[in-house]
Coordinates of C-alpha atoms in Angstrom, one line a residue:
M1 CA -34.5 -13.0 -14.7
Y2 CA -31.3 -14.5 -13.6
Y3 CA -28.0 -13.1 -12.2
T4 CA -24.3 -13.8 -12.1
T5 CA -21.8 -13.6 -9.2
K6 CA -19.0 -12.5 -11.6
I7 CA -18.3 -9.0 -12.6
A8 CA -17.6 -8.7 -16.4
N9 CA -15.1 -5.8 -16.0
P10 CA -13.0 -6.4 -12.9
K11 CA -11.6 -2.8 -13.1
E12 CA -15.2 -1.6 -12.4
A13 CA -15.6 -3.9 -9.4
F14 CA -15.0 -1.2 -6.8
N15 CA -17.6 1.1 -8.4
I16 CA -20.2 -1.6 -8.8
I17 CA -19.9 -2.9 -5.2
S18 CA -19.7 0.6 -3.8
E19 CA -22.9 1.7 -5.6
A20 CA -24.8 -1.4 -4.4
V21 CA -23.6 -0.9 -0.8
Q22 CA -24.7 2.8 -0.9
K23 CA -28.2 1.8 -1.8
F24 CA -28.5 -0.3 1.3
N25 CA -30.9 1.2 3.9
T26 CA -33.6 0.2 6.4
D27 CA -36.5 0.3 3.8
N28 CA -35.0 -1.9 1.1
F29 CA -33.7 -4.3 3.8
I30 CA -37.3 -4.7 5.2
N31 CA -38.6 -4.9 1.7
A32 CA -36.2 -7.7 1.0
L33 CA -37.4 -9.6 4.1
Q34 CA -40.9 -9.4 2.8
Y35 CA -39.9 -11.2 -0.4
N36 CA -37.7 -13.8 1.3
N37 CA -39.5 -15.7 4.0
F38 CA -36.7 -16.1 6.6
N39 CA -37.6 -17.6 9.9
E40 CA -36.1 -16.5 13.2
Y41 CA -33.6 -19.2 13.4
T42 CA -32.4 -18.4 9.8
M43 CA -32.1 -14.7 10.7
S44 CA -30.2 -15.5 14.0
Q45 CA -27.8 -17.7 12.1
M46 CA -27.4 -15.0 9.4
A47 CA -26.5 -12.4 12.1
I48 CA -23.8 -14.7 13.5
E49 CA -22.5 -15.5 10.0
I50 CA -22.2 -11.9 9.0
S51 CA -20.5 -11.1 12.3
T52 CA -18.0 -13.8 11.4
Y53 CA -17.5 -12.3 7.9
R54 CA -16.8 -8.9 9.5
G55 CA -14.2 -10.4 11.9
K56 CA -12.4 -11.9 8.9
M57 CA -12.6 -8.6 7.0
E58 CA -11.3 -6.7 10.0
K59 CA -8.1 -8.7 9.8
E60 CA -7.9 -8.1 6.0
Y61 CA -8.5 -4.4 6.5
N62 CA -5.6 -4.2 9.0
N63 CA -3.4 -6.1 6.5
L64 CA -4.5 -3.8 3.7
V65 CA -3.6 -0.8 5.8
K66 CA -0.1 -2.2 6.4
F67 CA 0.3 -3.2 2.8
S68 CA -0.9 0.2 1.5
K69 CA 1.8 2.1 3.6
E70 CA 4.6 0.4 1.7
F71 CA 3.0 -0.5 -1.7
N72 CA 3.6 2.9 -3.4
K73 CA 7.0 3.2 -1.9
K74 CA 8.3 0.1 -3.6
F75 CA 9.2 0.0 -7.3
A76 CA 8.2 -3.7 -7.4
T77 CA 6.6 -6.1 -5.0
S78 CA 6.2 -9.9 -5.1
D79 CA 2.5 -9.6 -5.8
N80 CA 2.0 -7.5 -8.9
K81 CA 3.3 -9.5 -11.9
Y82 CA 1.2 -8.7 -14.9
F83 CA -1.9 -8.0 -12.9
D84 CA -3.9 -4.9 -12.9
T85 CA -3.6 -3.3 -9.5
S86 CA -7.4 -3.3 -9.1
L87 CA -7.4 -7.1 -9.3
K88 CA -4.5 -7.2 -6.8
M89 CA -6.4 -5.0 -4.3
L90 CA -9.5 -7.2 -4.7
R91 CA -7.5 -10.3 -4.0
V92 CA -6.1 -8.5 -0.8
I93 CA -9.8 -8.1 0.4
K94 CA -10.9 -11.4 -1.3
S95 CA -12.8 -12.7 1.8
G96 CA -14.6 -9.4 2.2
I97 CA -15.7 -9.4 -1.5
H98 CA -16.6 -13.1 -1.3
E99 CA -18.7 -12.7 1.8
T100 CA -20.3 -9.6 0.3
K101 CA -21.4 -11.6 -2.6
H102 CA -23.0 -14.2 -0.4
I103 CA -24.9 -11.6 1.6
Y104 CA -26.4 -10.2 -1.6
M105 CA -27.2 -13.7 -2.8
K106 CA -29.3 -14.4 0.3
F107 CA -31.6 -11.5 -0.7
C108 CA -32.0 -12.3 -4.4
P109 CA -35.3 -13.3 -6.0
R110 CA -35.6 -17.0 -6.8
A111 CA -35.5 -17.5 -10.6
K112 CA -38.0 -20.0 -12.0
R113 CA -36.7 -22.7 -14.4
E114 CA -38.7 -21.3 -17.3
Q115 CA -37.4 -17.8 -16.6
F116 CA -33.9 -19.0 -16.7
F117 CA -34.3 -20.7 -20.1
Y118 CA -36.1 -17.6 -21.4
V119 CA -33.1 -15.4 -20.7
M120 CA -30.4 -17.8 -21.9
G121 CA -27.9 -15.9 -24.1
Q122 CA -28.7 -12.6 -22.6
T123 CA -26.2 -10.7 -20.5
P124 CA -27.1 -11.4 -16.8
R125 CA -27.2 -8.8 -14.1
T126 CA -24.7 -9.0 -11.3
V127 CA -25.8 -10.2 -7.9
Y128 CA -25.2 -6.7 -6.6
E129 CA -27.8 -5.2 -9.1
Y130 CA -30.3 -8.1 -8.7
S131 CA -30.5 -8.3 -5.0
Y132 CA -33.5 -6.8 -3.2
I133 CA -31.3 -5.0 -0.8
S134 CA -29.9 -2.8 -3.6
A135 CA -33.3 -2.2 -5.3
D136 CA -33.8 1.3 -6.8
T137 CA -37.5 1.2 -5.9
Y138 CA -39.1 -0.2 -2.8
E139 CA -42.1 0.4 -0.5
G140 CA -41.3 2.7 2.4
N141 CA -41.9 1.4 5.9
L142 CA -43.0 3.8 8.5
F143 CA -42.6 1.5 11.4
K144 CA -39.1 0.3 10.5
F145 CA -38.4 -2.8 12.7
D146 CA -41.6 -2.6 14.8
G147 CA -43.3 -5.9 14.6
F148 CA -40.2 -7.8 13.7
A149 CA -38.3 -10.2 15.9
P150 CA -35.1 -8.8 17.6
C151 CA -33.0 -11.1 15.3
V152 CA -34.0 -8.9 12.3
N153 CA -32.6 -5.8 13.9
S154 CA -29.4 -7.8 14.7
V155 CA -29.0 -8.8 11.0
Y156 CA -29.5 -5.3 9.9
N157 CA -26.9 -4.0 12.4
E158 CA -24.4 -6.6 11.4
M159 CA -24.9 -5.9 7.7
T160 CA -24.5 -2.2 8.4
K161 CA -21.3 -2.7 10.3
F162 CA -20.0 -5.1 7.6
F163 CA -20.8 -2.7 4.8
V164 CA -19.2 0.3 6.6
L165 CA -16.0 -1.8 6.9
L166 CA -16.2 -2.9 3.3
M167 CA -16.4 0.7 2.2
K168 CA -13.4 1.6 4.3
C169 CA -11.5 -1.2 2.4
I170 CA -12.7 0.0 -1.0
K171 CA -11.9 3.7 -0.2
L172 CA -8.4 2.7 1.0
C173 CA -7.9 0.7 -2.2
K174 CA -9.0 3.6 -4.4
N175 CA -6.7 6.0 -2.6
V176 CA -3.8 3.6 -3.2
L177 CA -4.7 3.3 -6.9
A178 CA -4.9 7.1 -7.2
D179 CA -1.5 7.5 -5.7
E180 CA -0.1 4.8 -7.9
K181 CA -1.4 6.6 -11.0
I182 CA 0.2 9.9 -9.9
I183 CA 3.5 8.2 -9.3
R184 CA 3.5 6.4 -12.6
E185 CA 3.1 9.7 -14.4
D186 CA 6.1 11.1 -12.7
K187 CA 9.1 9.5 -14.5
N188 CA 11.7 11.0 -12.3
Y189 CA 10.1 9.6 -9.1
C190 CA 9.7 6.2 -10.7
L191 CA 13.4 6.2 -11.6
Y192 CA 14.1 7.2 -8.0
L193 CA 12.2 4.2 -6.7
F194 CA 13.9 2.0 -9.2
N195 CA 17.3 3.3 -8.0
Q196 CA 16.3 2.7 -4.4
L197 CA 15.4 -0.9 -5.2
K198 CA 18.8 -1.2 -7.0
K199 CA 20.5 0.0 -3.8
E200 CA 18.6 -2.6 -1.8
V201 CA 19.3 -5.5 -4.3
L202 CA 22.9 -5.1 -5.1
P203 CA 24.4 -6.0 -1.7
D204 CA 22.3 -9.1 -1.7
V205 CA 23.3 -10.3 -5.1
E206 CA 27.0 -9.9 -4.9
F207 CA 27.4 -13.7 -4.8
I208 CA 25.1 -14.1 -7.8
L209 CA 27.2 -11.6 -9.7
D210 CA 30.3 -13.6 -9.2
N211 CA 28.7 -16.9 -10.3
I212 CA 26.2 -16.1 -13.1
K213 CA 26.7 -15.5 -16.8
L214 CA 24.7 -13.4 -19.2
D215 CA 23.3 -16.4 -21.0
N216 CA 21.5 -17.6 -17.8
P217 CA 17.8 -17.9 -18.6
K218 CA 16.9 -15.5 -15.8
L219 CA 18.9 -12.8 -17.5
T220 CA 17.3 -13.3 -21.0
A221 CA 14.4 -11.4 -22.5
E222 CA 12.7 -14.7 -23.4
K223 CA 12.4 -15.8 -19.8
N224 CA 12.3 -12.4 -17.9
P225 CA 9.5 -10.0 -18.9
A226 CA 11.2 -7.1 -17.0
I227 CA 14.3 -7.5 -19.2
A228 CA 12.2 -7.8 -22.4
S229 CA 10.4 -4.6 -21.4
R230 CA 13.6 -2.7 -20.6
L231 CA 15.2 -3.7 -23.9
D232 CA 12.2 -2.0 -25.7
C233 CA 13.1 1.4 -24.0
T234 CA 16.0 3.7 -24.8
D235 CA 16.8 4.5 -21.2
N236 CA 15.9 3.8 -17.6
L237 CA 14.0 7.0 -17.2
T238 CA 11.5 6.1 -19.9
W239 CA 11.3 2.5 -18.7
A240 CA 10.9 3.3 -15.0
S241 CA 7.3 4.7 -15.3
Q242 CA 6.3 1.7 -17.5
G243 CA 7.9 -0.8 -15.2
F244 CA 6.6 0.6 -12.0
H245 CA 4.4 -2.0 -10.3
R246 CA 4.3 -4.1 -13.4
F247 CA 6.8 -6.8 -12.7
V248 CA 7.5 -9.0 -9.6
R249 CA 10.5 -8.0 -7.5
D250 CA 12.4 -11.2 -8.5
D251 CA 12.2 -10.3 -12.2
V252 CA 13.4 -6.8 -11.6
K253 CA 16.1 -8.1 -9.4
Y254 CA 17.6 -10.1 -12.2
L255 CA 17.2 -7.1 -14.5
I256 CA 19.4 -5.2 -12.1
V257 CA 21.9 -8.2 -12.0
R258 CA 22.0 -8.1 -15.8
E259 CA 22.6 -4.4 -16.0
E260 CA 25.3 -4.6 -13.3
L261 CA 27.1 -7.4 -15.2
L262 CA 27.0 -5.4 -18.4
D263 CA 28.2 -2.3 -16.6
R264 CA 31.1 -4.2 -15.0
K265 CA 32.0 -5.7 -18.3
A266 CA 32.1 -2.3 -20.0
H267 CA 33.6 -0.5 -17.0
P268 CA 36.0 -3.0 -15.2
E269 CA 37.5 -1.7 -12.0
I270 CA 40.8 0.1 -12.6
T271 CA 43.9 -1.1 -10.9
D272 CA 46.2 0.8 -8.6
E273 CA 48.7 1.0 -11.4
E274 CA 46.2 2.5 -13.7
R275 CA 45.0 4.9 -11.0
H276 CA 48.6 6.1 -10.5
L277 CA 49.1 6.7 -14.2
F278 CA 45.7 8.2 -15.0
Q279 CA 44.8 9.8 -11.6
D280 CA 41.0 10.5 -11.6
N281 CA 40.5 9.7 -15.3
E282 CA 38.9 6.3 -15.0
N283 CA 37.5 6.5 -18.5
G284 CA 40.9 7.1 -19.9
A285 CA 42.4 4.2 -17.9
Q286 CA 39.7 1.8 -19.1
K287 CA 40.0 3.0 -22.7
C288 CA 43.8 2.7 -22.7
R289 CA 43.5 -0.9 -21.4
E290 CA 41.0 -1.7 -24.2
I291 CA 43.4 -0.3 -26.8
I292 CA 46.5 -2.1 -25.5
L293 CA 44.6 -5.5 -25.4
G294 CA 43.8 -5.0 -29.1
F295 CA 47.0 -3.2 -30.0
D296 CA 47.9 -5.6 -32.8
K297 CA 45.1 -3.9 -34.8
V298 CA 47.0 -0.6 -34.6
L299 CA 50.5 -2.1 -35.4
P300 CA 51.8 -2.8 -38.9
A301 CA 51.4 -6.4 -40.2
K302 CA 55.2 -6.9 -39.6
C303 CA 57.5 -5.2 -37.1
K304 CA 61.2 -5.1 -36.9
Y305 CA 62.7 -7.8 -34.7
N306 CA 59.1 -9.0 -34.3
K307 CA 58.8 -6.4 -31.4
V308 CA 56.3 -3.6 -30.7
P309 CA 58.1 -0.5 -32.0
S310 CA 59.2 1.8 -29.1
K311 CA 57.6 4.9 -30.8
Y312 CA 54.2 3.3 -30.3
Y313 CA 54.7 3.3 -26.6
I314 CA 55.6 6.9 -26.7
W315 CA 52.7 7.8 -29.1
L316 CA 50.2 6.1 -26.8
M317 CA 51.5 7.9 -23.7
H318 CA 51.3 11.2 -25.6
F319 CA 47.8 10.5 -26.9
F320 CA 46.5 10.0 -23.3
G321 CA 48.5 13.0 -22.0
L322 CA 50.8 11.0 -19.8
D323 CA 54.1 12.7 -18.9
N324 CA 56.9 10.9 -20.6
S325 CA 59.6 13.3 -19.4
Q326 CA 59.9 11.6 -16.1
N327 CA 61.6 8.2 -15.9
I328 CA 59.3 6.9 -13.2
N329 CA 56.2 7.5 -15.5
V330 CA 57.9 5.9 -18.5
T331 CA 58.9 2.9 -16.4
L332 CA 55.4 2.5 -14.9
F333 CA 53.7 2.8 -18.3
L334 CA 56.2 0.4 -20.0
N335 CA 55.5 -2.2 -17.3
Y336 CA 51.8 -1.6 -17.5
F337 CA 51.7 -1.8 -21.3
N338 CA 53.8 -5.0 -21.5
E339 CA 51.8 -6.8 -18.8
T340 CA 48.5 -5.8 -20.4
Y341 CA 49.5 -6.5 -24.0
T342 CA 50.9 -10.0 -23.2
S343 CA 47.8 -10.9 -21.1
N344 CA 46.1 -11.2 -24.4
P345 CA 46.9 -14.8 -25.5
K346 CA 46.6 -13.8 -29.1
H347 CA 49.2 -11.0 -29.1
K348 CA 51.5 -11.2 -32.1
F349 CA 54.7 -9.4 -31.1
D350 CA 57.2 -9.3 -28.3
T351 CA 57.6 -6.3 -26.0
V352 CA 60.6 -4.0 -25.6
T353 CA 62.7 -2.9 -22.6
K354 CA 63.1 0.4 -20.8
Q355 CA 66.4 1.0 -22.7
S356 CA 64.7 0.8 -26.1
I357 CA 62.1 3.4 -24.9
S358 CA 64.8 5.7 -23.6
L359 CA 66.8 5.6 -26.8
C360 CA 63.7 6.4 -28.8
L361 CA 62.9 9.4 -26.5
E362 CA 66.4 10.8 -27.1
K363 CA 65.9 10.6 -30.9
L364 CA 62.4 12.3 -30.8
N365 CA 61.9 15.9 -29.7
V366 CA 58.5 14.7 -28.6
H367 CA 56.8 17.8 -27.3
K368 CA 57.7 19.9 -30.4
E369 CA 57.4 17.4 -33.2
I370 CA 55.0 14.5 -32.3
D371 CA 51.7 16.3 -33.0
N372 CA 52.9 17.3 -36.5
D373 CA 54.3 13.9 -37.3
P374 CA 52.2 12.4 -40.2
K375 CA 52.7 8.9 -38.9
Y376 CA 51.4 9.9 -35.4
K377 CA 48.4 11.5 -37.1
K378 CA 47.7 8.1 -38.8
F379 CA 48.1 6.4 -35.5
K380 CA 45.4 8.7 -34.0
Q381 CA 43.1 8.0 -36.9
K382 CA 43.4 4.3 -36.3
L383 CA 42.6 4.7 -32.6
T384 CA 39.5 6.8 -33.3
S385 CA 38.2 4.4 -36.0
L386 CA 39.1 1.1 -34.4
F387 CA 38.3 1.9 -30.8
C388 CA 35.7 4.7 -31.1
V389 CA 38.0 6.8 -29.0
I390 CA 38.0 10.6 -29.1
D391 CA 41.3 12.5 -29.1
P392 CA 41.9 13.7 -25.5
S393 CA 43.4 16.9 -26.9
K394 CA 40.0 17.9 -28.1
T395 CA 38.0 16.9 -25.1
Q396 CA 38.5 16.3 -21.4
Q397 CA 37.1 12.8 -21.3
V398 CA 37.8 9.7 -23.3
P399 CA 34.4 7.9 -23.7
H400 CA 33.9 4.2 -23.7
S401 CA 33.0 2.5 -26.9
A402 CA 29.4 1.6 -27.2

């Protein structure tokens, strides 16, 4: 028979080690001593060694307690990239697991060379199953430690204290994993944690937002697994439960940067001029700006005097429900339109003056006739088809194009 120090299925590591530790008792410990001829010096050294192991694991346990308090309150940490959380937890208590393995190895039978070759190709048992101290059957000892040197009792006591602490670590890990599973099944809470992370991240990345472009490798699906995963989901609610504790914080940070850049591109901040014209209707202001920047698509191929026809100013004001009966509004919109339209370096036509708009308003009985004007209706159709805009007269909001 031979054994391995590796566990084939790391996800079962907690259960395998727990089961082995629970089998440890006075009788199989003494039974193990009878098969392994340890002298007093070896036993004394073993007691010191296990005590040292326990001191290291005590520190790890304290770190684990601290880590566990925050772990499930964070959407992403710097330690969970593409690793099963069980493996992460085992790494957190790596010294404890490592030392446990060595304790069990000390009490394993010695395999003869011919026995080793005989079992080549067979699946080996783990050290936790093969060690005498986790044997399922053993001879009972009525006298316990009577007749043994004091160092034997010291080893037993140190092993007992070590295993008690190890089980506390494993129990804590299992509790954290159970909580993690519950959280992952709650999409709304996962989204809440993601939004909390977003609030933490955005103030720290303001400089990055001003100096990074969407083609940066950190913002691409090819280089950022969090972004690749998010693009496979239709919305953040669906993705949040899948992304919870799956990606390192840095990858999720750049996912947030990417989303913020796209959001700012689709929803640029409105100006004071736009706010005065559109009041609280930010969607309307942003959509109007988009339309004006691409207004040549709406205009005829040729315009009289190579200028934007005055009626188009009035039609656009009317379309967005802006009051064109007050000179101050007309003047403000005219200046806003001209400035926005000419900011597009590819604009085709010249703009008009306030006098041209006033003359046009005098000719049109706007409020009574504009909605029934066939040319205005065609104008509206162009806006809806070219800019994916919904007629504000039919809804309260003007949505952004996709």
